Short mmCIF file of C-alpha atoms and ligand atoms in Angstrom, two decimals:
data_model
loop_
_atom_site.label_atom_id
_atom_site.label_comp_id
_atom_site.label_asym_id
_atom_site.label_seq_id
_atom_site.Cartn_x
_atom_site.Cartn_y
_atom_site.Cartn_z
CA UNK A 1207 -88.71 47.69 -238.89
CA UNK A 1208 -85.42 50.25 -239.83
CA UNK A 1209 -87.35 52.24 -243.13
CA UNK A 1210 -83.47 52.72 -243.92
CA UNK A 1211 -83.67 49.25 -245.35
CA UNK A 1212 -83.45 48.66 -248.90
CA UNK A 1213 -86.98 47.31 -249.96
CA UNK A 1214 -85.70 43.67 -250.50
CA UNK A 1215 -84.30 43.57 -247.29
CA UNK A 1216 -87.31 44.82 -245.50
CA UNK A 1217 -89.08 42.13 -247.47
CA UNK A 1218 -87.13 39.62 -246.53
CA UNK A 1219 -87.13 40.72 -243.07
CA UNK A 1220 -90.86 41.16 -242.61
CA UNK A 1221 -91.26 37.14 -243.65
CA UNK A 1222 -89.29 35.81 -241.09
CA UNK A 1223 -90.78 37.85 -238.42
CA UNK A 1224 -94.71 37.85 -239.73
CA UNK A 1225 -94.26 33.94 -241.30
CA UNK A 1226 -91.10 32.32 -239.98
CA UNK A 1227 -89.33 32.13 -242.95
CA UNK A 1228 -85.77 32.39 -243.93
CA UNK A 1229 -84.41 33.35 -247.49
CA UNK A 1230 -80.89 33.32 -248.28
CA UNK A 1231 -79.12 35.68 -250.35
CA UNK A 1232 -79.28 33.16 -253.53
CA UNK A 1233 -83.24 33.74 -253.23
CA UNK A 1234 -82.87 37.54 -253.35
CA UNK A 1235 -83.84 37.68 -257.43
CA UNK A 1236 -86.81 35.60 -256.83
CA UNK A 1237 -88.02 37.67 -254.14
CA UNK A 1238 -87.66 40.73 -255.69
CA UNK A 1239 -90.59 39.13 -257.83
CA UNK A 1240 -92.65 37.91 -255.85
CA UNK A 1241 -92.52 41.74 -253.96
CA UNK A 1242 -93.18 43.54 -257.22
CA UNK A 1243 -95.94 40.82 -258.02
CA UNK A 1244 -97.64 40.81 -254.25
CA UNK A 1245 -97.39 44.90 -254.67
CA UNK A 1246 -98.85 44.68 -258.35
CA UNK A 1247 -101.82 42.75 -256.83
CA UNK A 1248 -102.56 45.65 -254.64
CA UNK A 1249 -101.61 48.25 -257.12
CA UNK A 1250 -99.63 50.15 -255.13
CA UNK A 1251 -95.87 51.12 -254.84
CA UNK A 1252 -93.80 48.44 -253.13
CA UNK A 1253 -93.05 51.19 -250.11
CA UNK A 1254 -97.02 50.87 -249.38
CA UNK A 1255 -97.24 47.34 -249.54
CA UNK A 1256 -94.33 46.85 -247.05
CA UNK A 1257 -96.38 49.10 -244.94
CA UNK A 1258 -99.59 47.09 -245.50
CA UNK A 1259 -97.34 43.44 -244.09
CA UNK A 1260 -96.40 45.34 -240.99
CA UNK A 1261 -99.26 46.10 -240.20
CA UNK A 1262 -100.75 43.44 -237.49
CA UNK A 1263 -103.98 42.01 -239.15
CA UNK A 1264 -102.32 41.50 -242.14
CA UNK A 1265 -103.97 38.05 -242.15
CA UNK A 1266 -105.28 37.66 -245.94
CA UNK A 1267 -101.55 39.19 -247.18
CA UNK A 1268 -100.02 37.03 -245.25
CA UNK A 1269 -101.72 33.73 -247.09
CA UNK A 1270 -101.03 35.14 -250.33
CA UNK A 1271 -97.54 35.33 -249.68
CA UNK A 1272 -97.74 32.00 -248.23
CA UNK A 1273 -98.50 30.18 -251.41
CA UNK A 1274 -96.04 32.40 -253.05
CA UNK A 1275 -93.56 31.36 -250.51
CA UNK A 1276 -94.01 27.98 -249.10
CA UNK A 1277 -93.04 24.45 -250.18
CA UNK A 1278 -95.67 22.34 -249.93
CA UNK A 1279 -94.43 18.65 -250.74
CA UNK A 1280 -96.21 15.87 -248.86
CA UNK A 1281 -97.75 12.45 -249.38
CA UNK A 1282 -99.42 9.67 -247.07
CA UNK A 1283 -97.80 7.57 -244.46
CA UNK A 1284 -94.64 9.87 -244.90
CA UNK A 1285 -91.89 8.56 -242.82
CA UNK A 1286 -94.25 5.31 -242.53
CA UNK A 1287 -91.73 4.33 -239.06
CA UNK A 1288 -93.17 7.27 -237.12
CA UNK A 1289 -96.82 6.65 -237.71
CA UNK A 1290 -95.96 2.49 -236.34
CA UNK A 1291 -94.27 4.13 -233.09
CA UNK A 1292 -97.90 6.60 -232.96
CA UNK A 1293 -99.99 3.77 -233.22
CA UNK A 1294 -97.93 0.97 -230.95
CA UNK A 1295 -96.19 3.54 -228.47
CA UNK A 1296 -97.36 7.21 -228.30
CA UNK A 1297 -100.57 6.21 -228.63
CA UNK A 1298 -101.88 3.33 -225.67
CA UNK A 1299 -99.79 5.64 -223.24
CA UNK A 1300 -101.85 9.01 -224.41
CA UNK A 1301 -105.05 6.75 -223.85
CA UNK A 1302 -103.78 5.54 -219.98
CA UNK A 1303 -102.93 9.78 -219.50
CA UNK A 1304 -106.47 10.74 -220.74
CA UNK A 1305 -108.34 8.00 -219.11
CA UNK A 1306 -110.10 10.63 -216.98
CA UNK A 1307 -110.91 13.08 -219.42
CA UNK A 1308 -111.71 10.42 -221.87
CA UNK A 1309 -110.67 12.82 -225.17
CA UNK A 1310 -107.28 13.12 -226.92
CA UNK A 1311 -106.30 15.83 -229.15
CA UNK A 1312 -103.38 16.06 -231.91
CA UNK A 1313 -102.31 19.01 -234.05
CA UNK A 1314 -101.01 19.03 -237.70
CA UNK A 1315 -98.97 22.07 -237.51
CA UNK A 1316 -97.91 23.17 -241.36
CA UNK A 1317 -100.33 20.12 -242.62
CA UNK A 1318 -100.19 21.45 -246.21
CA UNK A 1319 -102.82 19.40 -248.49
CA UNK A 1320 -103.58 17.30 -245.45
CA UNK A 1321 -102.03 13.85 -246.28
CA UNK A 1322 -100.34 13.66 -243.17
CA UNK A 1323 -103.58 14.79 -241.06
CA UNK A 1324 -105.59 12.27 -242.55
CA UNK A 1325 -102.44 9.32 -242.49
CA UNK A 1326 -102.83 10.37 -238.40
CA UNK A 1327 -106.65 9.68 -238.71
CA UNK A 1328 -106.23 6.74 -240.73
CA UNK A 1329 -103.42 5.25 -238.65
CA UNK A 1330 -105.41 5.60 -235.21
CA UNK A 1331 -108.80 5.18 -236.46
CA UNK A 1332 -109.11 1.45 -235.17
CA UNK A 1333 -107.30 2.15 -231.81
CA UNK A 1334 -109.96 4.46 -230.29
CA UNK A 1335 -111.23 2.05 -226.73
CA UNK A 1336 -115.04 1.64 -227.16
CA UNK A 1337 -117.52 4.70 -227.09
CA UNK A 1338 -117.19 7.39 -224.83
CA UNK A 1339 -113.84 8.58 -226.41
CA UNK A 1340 -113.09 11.83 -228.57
CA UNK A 1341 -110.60 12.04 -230.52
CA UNK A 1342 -109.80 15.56 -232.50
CA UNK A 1343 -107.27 16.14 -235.15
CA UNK A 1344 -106.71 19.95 -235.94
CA UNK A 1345 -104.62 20.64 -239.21
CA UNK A 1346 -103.41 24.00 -239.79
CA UNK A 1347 -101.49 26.05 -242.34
CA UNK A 1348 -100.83 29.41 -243.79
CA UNK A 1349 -101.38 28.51 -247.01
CA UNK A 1350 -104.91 29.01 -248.23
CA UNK A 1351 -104.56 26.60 -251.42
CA UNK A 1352 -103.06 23.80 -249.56
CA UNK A 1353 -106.27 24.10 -246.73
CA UNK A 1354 -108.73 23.91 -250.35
CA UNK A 1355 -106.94 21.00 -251.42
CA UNK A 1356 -106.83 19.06 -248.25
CA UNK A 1357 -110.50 19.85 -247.94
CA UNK A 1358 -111.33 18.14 -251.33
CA UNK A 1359 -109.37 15.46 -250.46
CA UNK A 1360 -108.58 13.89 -253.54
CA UNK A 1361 -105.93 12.75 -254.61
CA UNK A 1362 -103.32 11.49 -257.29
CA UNK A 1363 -101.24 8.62 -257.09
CA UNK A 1364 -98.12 10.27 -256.21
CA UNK A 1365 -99.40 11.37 -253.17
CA UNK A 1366 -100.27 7.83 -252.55
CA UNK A 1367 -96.91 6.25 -253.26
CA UNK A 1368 -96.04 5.63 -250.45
CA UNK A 1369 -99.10 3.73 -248.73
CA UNK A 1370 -99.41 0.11 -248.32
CA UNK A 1371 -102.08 -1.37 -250.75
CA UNK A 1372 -104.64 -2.43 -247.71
CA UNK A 1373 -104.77 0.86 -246.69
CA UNK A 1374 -105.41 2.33 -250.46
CA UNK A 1375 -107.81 -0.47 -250.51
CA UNK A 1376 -109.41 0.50 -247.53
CA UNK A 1377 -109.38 4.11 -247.39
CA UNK A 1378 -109.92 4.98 -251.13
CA UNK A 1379 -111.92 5.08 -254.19
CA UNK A 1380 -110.64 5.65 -257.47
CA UNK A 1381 -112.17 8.50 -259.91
CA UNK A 1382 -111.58 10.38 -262.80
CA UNK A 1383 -107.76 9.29 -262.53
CA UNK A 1384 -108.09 10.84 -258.85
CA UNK A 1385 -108.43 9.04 -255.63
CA UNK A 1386 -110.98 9.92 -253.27
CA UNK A 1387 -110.72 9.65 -249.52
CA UNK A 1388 -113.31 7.96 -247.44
CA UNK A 1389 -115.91 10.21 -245.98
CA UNK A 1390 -114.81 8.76 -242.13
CA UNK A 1391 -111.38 9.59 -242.33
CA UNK A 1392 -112.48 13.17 -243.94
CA UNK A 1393 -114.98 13.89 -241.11
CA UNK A 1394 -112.18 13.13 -238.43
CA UNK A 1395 -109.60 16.11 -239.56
CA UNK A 1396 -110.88 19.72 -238.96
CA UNK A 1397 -108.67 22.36 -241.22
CA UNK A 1398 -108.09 25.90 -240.14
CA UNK A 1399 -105.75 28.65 -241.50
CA UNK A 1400 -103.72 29.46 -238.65
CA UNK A 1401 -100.56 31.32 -238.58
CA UNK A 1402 -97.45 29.40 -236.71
CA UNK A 1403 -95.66 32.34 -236.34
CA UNK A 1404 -97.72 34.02 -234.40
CA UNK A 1405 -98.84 33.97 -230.67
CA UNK A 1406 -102.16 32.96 -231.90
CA UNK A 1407 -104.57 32.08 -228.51
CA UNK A 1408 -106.89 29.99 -229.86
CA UNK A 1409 -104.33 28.07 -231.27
CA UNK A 1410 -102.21 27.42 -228.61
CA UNK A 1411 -103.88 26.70 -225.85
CA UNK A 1412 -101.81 25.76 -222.69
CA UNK A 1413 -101.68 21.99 -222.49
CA UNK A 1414 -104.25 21.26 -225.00
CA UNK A 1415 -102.40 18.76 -227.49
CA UNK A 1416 -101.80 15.26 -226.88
CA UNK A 1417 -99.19 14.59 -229.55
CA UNK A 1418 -98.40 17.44 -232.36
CA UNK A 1419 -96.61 16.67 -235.69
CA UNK A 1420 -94.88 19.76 -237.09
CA UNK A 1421 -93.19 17.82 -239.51
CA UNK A 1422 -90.62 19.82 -242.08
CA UNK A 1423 -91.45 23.27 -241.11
CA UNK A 1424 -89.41 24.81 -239.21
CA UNK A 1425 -86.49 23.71 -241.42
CA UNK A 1426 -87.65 26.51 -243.42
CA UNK A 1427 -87.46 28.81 -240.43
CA UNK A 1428 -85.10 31.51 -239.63
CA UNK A 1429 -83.21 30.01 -236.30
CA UNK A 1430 -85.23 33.11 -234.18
CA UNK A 1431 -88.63 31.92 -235.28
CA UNK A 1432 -88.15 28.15 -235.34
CA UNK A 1433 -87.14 28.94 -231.15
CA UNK A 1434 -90.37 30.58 -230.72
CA UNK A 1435 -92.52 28.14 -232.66
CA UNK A 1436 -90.89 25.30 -230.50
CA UNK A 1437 -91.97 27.67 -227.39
CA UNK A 1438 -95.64 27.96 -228.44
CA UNK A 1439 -96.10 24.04 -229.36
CA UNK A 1440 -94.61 22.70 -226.04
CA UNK A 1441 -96.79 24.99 -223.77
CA UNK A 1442 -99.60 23.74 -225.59
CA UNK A 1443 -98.46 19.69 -225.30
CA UNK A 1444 -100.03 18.27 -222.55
CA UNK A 1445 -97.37 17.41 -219.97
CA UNK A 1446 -96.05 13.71 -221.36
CA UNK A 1447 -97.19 14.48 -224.56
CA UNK A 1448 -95.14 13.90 -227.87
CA UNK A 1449 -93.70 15.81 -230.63
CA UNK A 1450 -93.19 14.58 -234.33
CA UNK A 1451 -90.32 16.69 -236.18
CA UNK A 1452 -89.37 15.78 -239.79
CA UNK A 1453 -86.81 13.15 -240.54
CA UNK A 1454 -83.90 15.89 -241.02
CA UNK A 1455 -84.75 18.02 -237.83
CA UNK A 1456 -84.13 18.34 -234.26
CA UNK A 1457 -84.79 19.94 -231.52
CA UNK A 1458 -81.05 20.90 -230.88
CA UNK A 1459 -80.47 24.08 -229.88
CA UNK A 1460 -83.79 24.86 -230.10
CA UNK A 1461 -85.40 23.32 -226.80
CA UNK A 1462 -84.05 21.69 -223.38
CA UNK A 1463 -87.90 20.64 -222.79
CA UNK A 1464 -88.27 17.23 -224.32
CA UNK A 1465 -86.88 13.92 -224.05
CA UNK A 1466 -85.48 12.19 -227.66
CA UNK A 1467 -87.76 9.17 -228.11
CA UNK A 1468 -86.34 6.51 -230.44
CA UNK A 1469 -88.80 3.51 -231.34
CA UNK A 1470 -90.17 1.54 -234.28
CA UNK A 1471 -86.83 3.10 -235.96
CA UNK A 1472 -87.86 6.48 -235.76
CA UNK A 1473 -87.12 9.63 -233.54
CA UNK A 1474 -89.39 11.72 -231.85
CA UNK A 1475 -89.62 13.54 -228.56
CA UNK A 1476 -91.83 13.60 -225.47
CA UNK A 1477 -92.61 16.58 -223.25
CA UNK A 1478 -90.65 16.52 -219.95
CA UNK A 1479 -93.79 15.83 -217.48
CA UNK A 1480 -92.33 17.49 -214.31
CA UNK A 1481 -94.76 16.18 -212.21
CA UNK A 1482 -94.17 12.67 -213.60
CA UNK A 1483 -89.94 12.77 -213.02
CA UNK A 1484 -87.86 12.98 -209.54
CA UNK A 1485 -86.72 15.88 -208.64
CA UNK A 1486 -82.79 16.62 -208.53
CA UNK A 1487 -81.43 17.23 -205.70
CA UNK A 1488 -80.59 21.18 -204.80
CA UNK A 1489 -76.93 20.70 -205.12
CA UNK A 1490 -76.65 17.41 -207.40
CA UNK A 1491 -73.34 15.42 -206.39
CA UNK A 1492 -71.12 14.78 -209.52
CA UNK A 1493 -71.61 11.21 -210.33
CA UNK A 1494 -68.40 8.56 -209.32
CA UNK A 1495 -65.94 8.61 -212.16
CA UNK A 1496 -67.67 4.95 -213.28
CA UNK A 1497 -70.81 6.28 -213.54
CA UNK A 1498 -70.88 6.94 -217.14
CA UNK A 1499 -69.75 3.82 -218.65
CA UNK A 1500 -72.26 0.89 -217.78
CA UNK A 1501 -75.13 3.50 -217.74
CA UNK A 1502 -74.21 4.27 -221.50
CA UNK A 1503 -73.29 0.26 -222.00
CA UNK A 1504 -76.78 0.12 -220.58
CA UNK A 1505 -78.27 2.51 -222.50
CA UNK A 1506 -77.04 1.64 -226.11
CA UNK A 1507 -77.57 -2.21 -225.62
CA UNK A 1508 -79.70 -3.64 -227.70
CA UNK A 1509 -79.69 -0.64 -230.68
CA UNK A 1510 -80.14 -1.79 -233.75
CA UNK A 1511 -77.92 0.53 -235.91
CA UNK A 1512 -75.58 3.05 -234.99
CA UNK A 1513 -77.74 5.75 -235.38
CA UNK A 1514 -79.76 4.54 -232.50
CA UNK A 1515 -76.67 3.57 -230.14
CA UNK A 1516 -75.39 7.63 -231.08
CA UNK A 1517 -78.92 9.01 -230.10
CA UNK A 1518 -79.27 7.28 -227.05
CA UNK A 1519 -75.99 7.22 -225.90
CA UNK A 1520 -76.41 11.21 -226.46
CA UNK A 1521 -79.18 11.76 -224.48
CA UNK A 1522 -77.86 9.83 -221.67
CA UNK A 1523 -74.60 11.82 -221.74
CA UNK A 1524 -76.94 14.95 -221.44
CA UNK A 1525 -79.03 13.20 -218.52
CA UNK A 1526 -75.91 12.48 -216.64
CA UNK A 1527 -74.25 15.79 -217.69
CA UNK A 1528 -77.55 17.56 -216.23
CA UNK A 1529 -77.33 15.36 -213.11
CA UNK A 1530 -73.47 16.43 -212.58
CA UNK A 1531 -74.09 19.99 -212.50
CA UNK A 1532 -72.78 22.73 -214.67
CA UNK A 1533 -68.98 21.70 -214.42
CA UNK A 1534 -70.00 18.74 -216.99
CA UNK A 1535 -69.60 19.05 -220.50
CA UNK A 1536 -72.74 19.54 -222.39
CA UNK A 1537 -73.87 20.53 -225.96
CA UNK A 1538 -73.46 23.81 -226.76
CA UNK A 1539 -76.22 25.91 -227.74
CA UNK A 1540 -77.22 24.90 -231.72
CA UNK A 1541 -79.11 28.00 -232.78
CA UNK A 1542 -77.32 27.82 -235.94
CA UNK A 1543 -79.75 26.80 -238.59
CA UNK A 1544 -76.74 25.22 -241.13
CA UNK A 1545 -75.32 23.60 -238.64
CA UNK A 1546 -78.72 21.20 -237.08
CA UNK A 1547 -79.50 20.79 -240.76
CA UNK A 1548 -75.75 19.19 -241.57
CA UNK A 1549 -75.72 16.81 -238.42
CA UNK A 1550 -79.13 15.35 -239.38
CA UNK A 1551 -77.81 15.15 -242.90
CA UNK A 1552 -74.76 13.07 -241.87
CA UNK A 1553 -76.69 10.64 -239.51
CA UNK A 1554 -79.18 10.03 -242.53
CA UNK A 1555 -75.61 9.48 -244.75
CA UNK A 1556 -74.94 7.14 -241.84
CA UNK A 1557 -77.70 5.35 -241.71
CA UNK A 1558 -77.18 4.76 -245.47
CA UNK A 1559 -74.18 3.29 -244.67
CA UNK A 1560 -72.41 6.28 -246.76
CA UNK A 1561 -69.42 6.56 -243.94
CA UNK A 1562 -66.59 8.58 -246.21
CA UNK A 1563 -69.28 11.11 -247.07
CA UNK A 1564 -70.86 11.55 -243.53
CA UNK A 1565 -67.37 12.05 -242.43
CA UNK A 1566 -67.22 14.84 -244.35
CA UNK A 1567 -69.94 16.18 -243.74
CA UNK A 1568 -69.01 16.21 -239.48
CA UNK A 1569 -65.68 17.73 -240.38
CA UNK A 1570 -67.16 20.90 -241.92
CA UNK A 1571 -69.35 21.53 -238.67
CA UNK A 1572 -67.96 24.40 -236.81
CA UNK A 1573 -65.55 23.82 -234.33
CA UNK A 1574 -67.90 24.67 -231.58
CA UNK A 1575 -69.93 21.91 -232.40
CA UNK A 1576 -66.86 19.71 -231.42
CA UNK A 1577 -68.52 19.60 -227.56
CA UNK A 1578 -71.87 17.94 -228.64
CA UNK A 1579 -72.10 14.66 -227.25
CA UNK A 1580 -73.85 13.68 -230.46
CA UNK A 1581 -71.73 14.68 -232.93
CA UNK A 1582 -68.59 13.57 -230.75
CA UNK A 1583 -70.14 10.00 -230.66
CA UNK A 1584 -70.93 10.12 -234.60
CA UNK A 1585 -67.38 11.27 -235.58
CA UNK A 1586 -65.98 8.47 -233.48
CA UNK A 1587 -68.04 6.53 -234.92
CA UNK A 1588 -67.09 7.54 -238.74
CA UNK A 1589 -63.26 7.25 -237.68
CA UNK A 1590 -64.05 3.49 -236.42
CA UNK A 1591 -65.49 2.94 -240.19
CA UNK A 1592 -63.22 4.78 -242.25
CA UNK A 1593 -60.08 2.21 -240.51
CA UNK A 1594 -59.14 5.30 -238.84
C1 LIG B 387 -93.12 20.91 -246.63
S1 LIG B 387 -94.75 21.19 -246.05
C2 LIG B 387 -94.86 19.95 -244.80
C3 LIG B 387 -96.15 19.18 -244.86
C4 LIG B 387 -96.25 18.04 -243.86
N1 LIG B 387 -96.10 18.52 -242.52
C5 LIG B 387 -95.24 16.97 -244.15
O1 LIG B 387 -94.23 16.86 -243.47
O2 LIG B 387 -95.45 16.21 -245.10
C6 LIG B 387 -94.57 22.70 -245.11
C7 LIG B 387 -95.90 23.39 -244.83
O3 LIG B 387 -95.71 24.36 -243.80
C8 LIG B 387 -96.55 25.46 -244.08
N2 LIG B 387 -96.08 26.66 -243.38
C9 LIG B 387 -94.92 27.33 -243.55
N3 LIG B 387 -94.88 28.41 -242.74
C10 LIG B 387 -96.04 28.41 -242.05
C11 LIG B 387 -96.59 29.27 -241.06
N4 LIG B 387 -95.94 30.36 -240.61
N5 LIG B 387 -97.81 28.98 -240.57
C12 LIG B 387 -98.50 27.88 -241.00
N6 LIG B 387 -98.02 27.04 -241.94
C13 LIG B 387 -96.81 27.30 -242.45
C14 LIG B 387 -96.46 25.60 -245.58
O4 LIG B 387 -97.55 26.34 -246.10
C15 LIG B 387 -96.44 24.14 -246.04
O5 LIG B 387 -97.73 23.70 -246.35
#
């Protein structure tokens, strides 16, 4: 780290690279307080304390700053659509992969107070095949407070608003204005503080992880660390096995590893299984000039909203662009965080039916974004709605 920096900006620095996270400059007040608070706690200049974080085993600091730093909103069943496509699609084909090895494993990466560990434990609990099987969920965070919480597990009703009332039923007993999770679905999630932005080994084991949710995380990470973090969790996916971002992220720009999954109304991705997939050829042919239009009619048919038809339609364009060679058009790198962020916002503004405002929204991407298949298709799209 340059020592020329002003403090701040050593600050700021040293929490994206130790912890992922990005600031921008409208935060700067605010983190001047939490530096001269975090330094206060040590009693020691803030020159010393910067010192201390760049040190490696600045483990302890780094939770403190954590639950300084982090946001750490969550409830049950959030994004209900993607725990229906874990239980009716990820799931039976994770079981046929395993059948050897007879144990599945999924990670809660950033699980906060655990409601969405314990929504994966209550959504699978019924689905395990008859004795023999192990199934481990590993939840981790930074944030020491969250990990207490989640290991209470109680809970208010806000956390709960969101759950269907068989499951509250089922899963829950009220107390003291509290709700308190069944002992089962408690004994099935093991918590650990663990550290996402670092190349921790016991974390991420090569291949280890059946299906990983690292939901609303990296949305807080700076573009540099949110690449690395993607890194880490698909060598540990099992070949085949899935990945569960939050409903206003993608793996854009960020990884060429995955296929975009779209079921049950939601998106998610699955780990390119080399083994699994047909080679291409050493010198791939570019595809006849017909190519492209029934195998997009083909692949859009049957959508059931527009959203869908654009995501699928986009990652066939990429297949077939991939197929053709490099002389095809593909989608530019999207290491830009503002810029992933904003086309996720507009297909959400789409979904809502919210055209005039999505449109917006597409024309203030950068113009390099202009040679993304998926924003191409979703400004058409817009244009079609507005009369245009
Ligand atoms: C908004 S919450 C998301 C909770 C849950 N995944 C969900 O979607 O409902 C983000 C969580 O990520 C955690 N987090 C942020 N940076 C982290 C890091 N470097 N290592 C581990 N956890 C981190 C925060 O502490 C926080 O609990």
């Amino acid at each position: 780290m340059n020592p020329d920096l002003a403090p701040l900006e050593r600050f700021r620095a040293l929490i994206a690279s130790r912890i992922g996270l990005q600031f921008d400059d409208a935060k700067r007040g605010w983190l001047a307080e939490v530096l001269r608070r975090r330094s206060d706690a040590h009693r020691e200049p803030c020159e010393a304390y910067l010192a201390r974080l760049e040190r490696a085993g600045a483990g302890s600091e780094l939770g403190a700053l954590a639950q300084e730093l982090t946001v750490g909103e969550t409830y049950f069943l959030r994004n209900i659509d993607q725990f229906q496509a874990l239980r009716e699609q990820v799931w039976p084909q994770r079981l046929r992969a395993q059948a050897a090895r007879r144990r599945v494993q999924v990670l809660s990466a950033g699980c906060a107070s655990g409601e969405e560990a314990y929504s994966i434990a209550m959504s699978l609990y019924d689905l395990l095949p008859a004795a023999g099987w192990e199934l481990s969920i590993r939840a981790v965070d930074l944030n020491p407070a969250a990990l207490d919480k989640a290991r209470r597990a109680r809970y208010t009703a806000w956390s709960l608003r969101e759950t269907p009332p068989r499951q509250l039923q089922r899963w829950f007993r009220a107390e003291g204005g509290e709700y308190v999770l069944d002992d089962t679905i408690r004994a099935a999630v093991h918590f650990e503080q663990r550290n996402l932005g670092e190349d921790d080994a016991e974390l991420w084991v090569p291949g280890a992880y059946d299906v990983v949710f690292c939901r609303n995380v990296l949305m807080y990470f700076a573009a540099g660390s949110a690449q690395a973090t993607v890194a880490r969790i698909t060598r540990s996916l099992a070949p085949g096995g899935y990945l569960f971002l939050g409903h206003a992220e993608t793996l854009r720009g960020l990884s060429q590893d995955y296929h975009l999954r779209h079921t049950h109304e939601a998106f998610y991705y699955q780990r390119k299984d080399a083994a699994a997939e047909a080679p291409l050829p050493e010198a791939a042919p570019a595809l006849p000039a017909d190519t492209a239009g029934p195998a997009l009619a083909a692949a859009v048919e049957g959508a059931d909203s527009w959203v869908e038809a654009i995501g699928r339609a986009a990652e066939r364009i990429r297949v077939l662009t991939e197929h053709a060679g490099a002389a095809a058009p593909h989608a530019p790198e999207r290491s830009a965080k503002g810029w992933q962020l904003a086309l996720g916002r507009a297909l959400e503004l789409l979904r809502d039916e919210r055209f005039a405002e999505a449109l917006d929204v597409v024309q203030a991407l950068p113009p390099a974004s202009a040679r993304d298949p998926e924003v191409l298709l979703l400004h058409a799209v817009l244009l079609v709605h507005g009369g245009r």
